[in-house]
Coordinates of C-alpha atoms in Angstrom, one line a residue:
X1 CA 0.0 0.0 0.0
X2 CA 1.4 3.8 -0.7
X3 CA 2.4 5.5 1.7
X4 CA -0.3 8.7 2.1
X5 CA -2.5 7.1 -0.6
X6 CA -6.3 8.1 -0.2
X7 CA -9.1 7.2 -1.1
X8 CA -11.7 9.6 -2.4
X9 CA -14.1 9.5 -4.9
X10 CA -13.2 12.9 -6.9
X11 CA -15.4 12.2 -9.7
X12 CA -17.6 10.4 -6.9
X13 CA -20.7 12.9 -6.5
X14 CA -22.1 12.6 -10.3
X15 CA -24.9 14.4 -9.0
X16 CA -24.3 17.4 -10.6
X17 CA -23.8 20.2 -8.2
X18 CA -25.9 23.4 -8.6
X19 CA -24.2 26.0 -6.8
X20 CA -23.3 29.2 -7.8
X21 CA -20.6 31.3 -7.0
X22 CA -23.3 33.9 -6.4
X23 CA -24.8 31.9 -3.6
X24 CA -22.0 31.5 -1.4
X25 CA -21.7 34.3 1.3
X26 CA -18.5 36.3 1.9
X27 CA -17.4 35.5 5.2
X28 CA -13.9 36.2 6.9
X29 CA -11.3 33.4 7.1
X30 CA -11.8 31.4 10.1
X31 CA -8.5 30.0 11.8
X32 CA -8.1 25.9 10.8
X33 CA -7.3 23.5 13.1
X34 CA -4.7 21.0 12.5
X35 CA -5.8 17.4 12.3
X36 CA -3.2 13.8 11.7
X37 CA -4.6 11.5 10.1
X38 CA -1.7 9.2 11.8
X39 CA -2.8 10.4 15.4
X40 CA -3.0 7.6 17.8
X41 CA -6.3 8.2 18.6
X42 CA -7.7 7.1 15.4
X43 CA -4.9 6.1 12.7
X44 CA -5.9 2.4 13.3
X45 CA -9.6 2.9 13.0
X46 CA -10.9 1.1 9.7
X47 CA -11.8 4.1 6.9
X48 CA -15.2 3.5 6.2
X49 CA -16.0 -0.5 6.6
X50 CA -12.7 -1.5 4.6
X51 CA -11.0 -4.1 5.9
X52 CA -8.0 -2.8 4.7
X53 CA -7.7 0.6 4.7
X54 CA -7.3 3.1 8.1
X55 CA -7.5 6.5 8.2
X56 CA -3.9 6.6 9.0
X57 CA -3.2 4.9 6.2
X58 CA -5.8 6.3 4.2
X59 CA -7.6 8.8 5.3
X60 CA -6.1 12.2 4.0
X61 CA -9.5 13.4 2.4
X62 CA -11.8 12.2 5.6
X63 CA -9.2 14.7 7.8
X64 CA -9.1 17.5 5.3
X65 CA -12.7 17.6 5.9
X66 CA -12.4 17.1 9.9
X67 CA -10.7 20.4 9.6
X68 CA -13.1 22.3 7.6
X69 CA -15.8 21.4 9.3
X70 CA -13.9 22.3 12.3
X71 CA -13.5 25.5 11.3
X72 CA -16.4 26.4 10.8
X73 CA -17.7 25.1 14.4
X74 CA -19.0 21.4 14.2
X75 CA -17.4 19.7 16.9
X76 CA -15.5 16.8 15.5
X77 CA -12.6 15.1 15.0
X78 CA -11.4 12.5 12.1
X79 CA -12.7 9.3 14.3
X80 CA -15.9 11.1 15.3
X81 CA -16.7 12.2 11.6
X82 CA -15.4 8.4 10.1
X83 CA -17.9 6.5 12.2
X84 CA -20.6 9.5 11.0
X85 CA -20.0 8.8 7.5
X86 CA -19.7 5.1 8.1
X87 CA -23.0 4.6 9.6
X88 CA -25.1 7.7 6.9
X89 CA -23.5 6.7 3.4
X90 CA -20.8 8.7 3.8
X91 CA -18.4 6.2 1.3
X92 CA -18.5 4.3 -1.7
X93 CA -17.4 0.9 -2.2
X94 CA -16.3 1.0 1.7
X95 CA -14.0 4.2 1.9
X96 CA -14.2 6.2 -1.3
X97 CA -15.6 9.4 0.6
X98 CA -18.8 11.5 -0.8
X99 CA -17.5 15.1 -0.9
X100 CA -21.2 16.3 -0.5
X101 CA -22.1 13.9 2.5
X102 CA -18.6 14.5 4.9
X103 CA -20.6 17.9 5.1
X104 CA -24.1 16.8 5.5
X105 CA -23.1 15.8 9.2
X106 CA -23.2 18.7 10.1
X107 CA -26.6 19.3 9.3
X108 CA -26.8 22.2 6.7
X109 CA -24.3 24.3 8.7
X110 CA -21.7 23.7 6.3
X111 CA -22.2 23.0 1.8
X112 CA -19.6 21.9 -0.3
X113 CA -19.0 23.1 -4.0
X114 CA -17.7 21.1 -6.5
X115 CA -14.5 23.5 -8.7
X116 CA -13.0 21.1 -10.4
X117 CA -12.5 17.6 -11.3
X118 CA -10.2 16.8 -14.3
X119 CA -12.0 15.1 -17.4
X120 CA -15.2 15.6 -16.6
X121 CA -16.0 19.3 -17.2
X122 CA -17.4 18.5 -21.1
X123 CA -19.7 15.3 -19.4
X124 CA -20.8 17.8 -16.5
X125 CA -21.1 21.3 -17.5
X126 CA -24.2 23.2 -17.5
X127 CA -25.6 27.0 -17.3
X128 CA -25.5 27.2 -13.1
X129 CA -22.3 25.4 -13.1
X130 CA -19.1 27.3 -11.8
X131 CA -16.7 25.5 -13.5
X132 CA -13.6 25.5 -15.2
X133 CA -11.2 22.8 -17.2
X134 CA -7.9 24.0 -15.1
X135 CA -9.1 26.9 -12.6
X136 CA -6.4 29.6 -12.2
X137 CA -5.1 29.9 -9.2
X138 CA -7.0 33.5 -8.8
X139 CA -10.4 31.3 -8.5
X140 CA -9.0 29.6 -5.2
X141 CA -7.8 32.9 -4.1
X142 CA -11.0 34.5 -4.5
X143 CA -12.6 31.5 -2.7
X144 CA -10.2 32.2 0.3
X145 CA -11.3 35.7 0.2
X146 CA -14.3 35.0 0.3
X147 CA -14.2 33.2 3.5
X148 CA -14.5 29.8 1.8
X149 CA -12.0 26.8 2.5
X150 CA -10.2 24.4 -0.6
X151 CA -9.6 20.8 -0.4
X152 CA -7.0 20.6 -3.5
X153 CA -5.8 16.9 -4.5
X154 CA -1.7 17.2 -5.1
X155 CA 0.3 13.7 -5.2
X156 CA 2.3 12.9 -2.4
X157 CA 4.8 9.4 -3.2
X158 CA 2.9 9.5 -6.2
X159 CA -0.5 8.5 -4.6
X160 CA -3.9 10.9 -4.3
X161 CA -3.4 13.1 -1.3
X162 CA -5.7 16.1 -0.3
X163 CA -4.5 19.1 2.1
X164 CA -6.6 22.0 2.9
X165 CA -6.2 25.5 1.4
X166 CA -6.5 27.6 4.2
X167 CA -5.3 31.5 2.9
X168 CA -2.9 32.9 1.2
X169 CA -0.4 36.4 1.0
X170 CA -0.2 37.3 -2.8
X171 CA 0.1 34.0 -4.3
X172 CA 1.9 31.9 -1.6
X173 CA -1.1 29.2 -0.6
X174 CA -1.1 28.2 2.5
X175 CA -2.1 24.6 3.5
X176 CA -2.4 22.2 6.4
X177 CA -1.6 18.8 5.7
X178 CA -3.1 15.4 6.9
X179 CA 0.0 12.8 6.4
X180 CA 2.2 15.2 8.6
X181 CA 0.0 16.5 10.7
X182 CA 1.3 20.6 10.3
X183 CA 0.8 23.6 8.7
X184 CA 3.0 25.0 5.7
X185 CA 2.7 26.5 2.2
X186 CA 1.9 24.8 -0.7
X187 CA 4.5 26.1 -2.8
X188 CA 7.5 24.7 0.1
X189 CA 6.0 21.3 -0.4
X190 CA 4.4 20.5 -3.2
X191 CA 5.3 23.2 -5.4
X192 CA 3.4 25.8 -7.4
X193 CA -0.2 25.5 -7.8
X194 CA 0.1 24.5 -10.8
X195 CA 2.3 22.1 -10.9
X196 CA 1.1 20.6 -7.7
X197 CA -3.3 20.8 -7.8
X198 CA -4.9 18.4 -9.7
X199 CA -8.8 18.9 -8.4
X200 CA -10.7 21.1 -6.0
X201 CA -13.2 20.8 -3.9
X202 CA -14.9 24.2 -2.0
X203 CA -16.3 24.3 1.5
X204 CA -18.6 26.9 2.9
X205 CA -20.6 28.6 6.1
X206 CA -24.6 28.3 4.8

C-alpha cells in the first residue's frame, strides 16, 4: 500500500452540483485547526467498513474535511466524523468518501461546492455550473477571500493526497496537511499550484 494514498471519490458525486458562485456568502477566514490522520487516537480505526484501509493509512481526504468542518464550528474530529459517515452513506465501495455527505453531518451548517474535477467538465457542465477545465489559481484565491475553504488533490509518493487550502499572502497558498499532521505553504512542499493541484473541492458557512 502507498504511503499517504487516499481514497476519495473525486469524480464520486455525479450528481451534478448546482451551486453558484453567487450563492455563497463572503465570510472572513476562520482559523483551521490542525488534524493527523496518523494520530494515535484514530490512525488504526478502519476508513469507512474497509477491511483494509485506516484513516492513517488512508484517510487524507476524511481529515481534510475534519478540519473544515472544524472551522467552521462542528465539533469533530477524524474518528468522530469516520464512524458518522460510516454509519449515513458517507463512502463508496467501503472508503471512497462522498464530498457532498462529509458535510451533510453537520446538518446544513456547512455545503460543499464542487470546482473542479479533471476530465469531466465536457460530461458535466451546464448553465449554473461554476466550472472551469484547469481553474487559475485566482479562483482559489478568491474563494479564500471569500471566507471559503479548498480541499485541493496534489500527489504525495505518487499516490492521491488532499490538504486544505487555508489562505494565502499574494500567491503563496497556505495549506495544512493530513499525512504530517502541520501547517506549511503549498508552494515549500508540493510546489506551485500549478504544478502541484490536480482537483478542488470548496467548503462553505450556509
Amino acid at each position: 500500500m502507498e504511503r499517504g494514498r487516499c481514497r476519495a471519490l473525486v469524480a464520486s458525486v455525479l450528481a451534478i452540483v448546482a451551486w453558484g458562485a453567487g450563492s455563497l456568502g463572503a465570510f472572513a477566514a476562520p482559523p483551521v485547526p490542525t488534524f493527523s490522520q496518523r494520530s494515535l487516537q484514530w490512525s488504526k480505526d478502519a476508513l469507512g467498513s474497509d477491511r483494509v484501509d485506516t484513516i492513517g493509512s488512508a484517510g487524507c481526504a476524511l481529515t481534510a474535511v475534519t478540519m473544515v468542518t472544524a472551522a467552521y464550528g462542528y465539533s469533530t474530529n477524524p474518528g468522530m466524523l469516520n464512524r458518522w459517515l460510516t454509519a449515513n452513506g458517507g463512502y463508496l465501495e467501503n472508503d471512497l468518501l462522498l464530498w457532498r455527505q462529509a458535510a451533510a453531518a453537520t446538518q446544513g451548517s456547512v455545503r460543499w461546492k464542487w470546482l473542479h474535477v479533471p476530465g469531466m467538465v465536457s460530461q458535466l457542465r451546464t448553465d449554473d455550473q461554476d466550472i472551469e477545465d484547469l481553474p487559475p489559481q485566482s479562483v482559489v484565491e478568491a474563494q479564500l477571500d471569500g471566507g471559503r475553504l479548498v480541499v485541493a488533490e496534489v500527489r504525495l509518493y505518487g499516490g492521491m493526497h488532499f490538504v486544505v487550502i487555508t489562505g494565502h499572502s499574494g500567491h503563496t497558498l497556505y495549506i495544512n496537511d493530513p499525512w504530517y499532521g502541520d501547517r506549511t505553504t503549498l508552494q515549500a512542499r508540493y510546489g506551485s499550484y500549478r504544478q502541484a493541484v490536480h482537483s478542488a473541492q470548496v467548503y462553505y458557512r450556509s
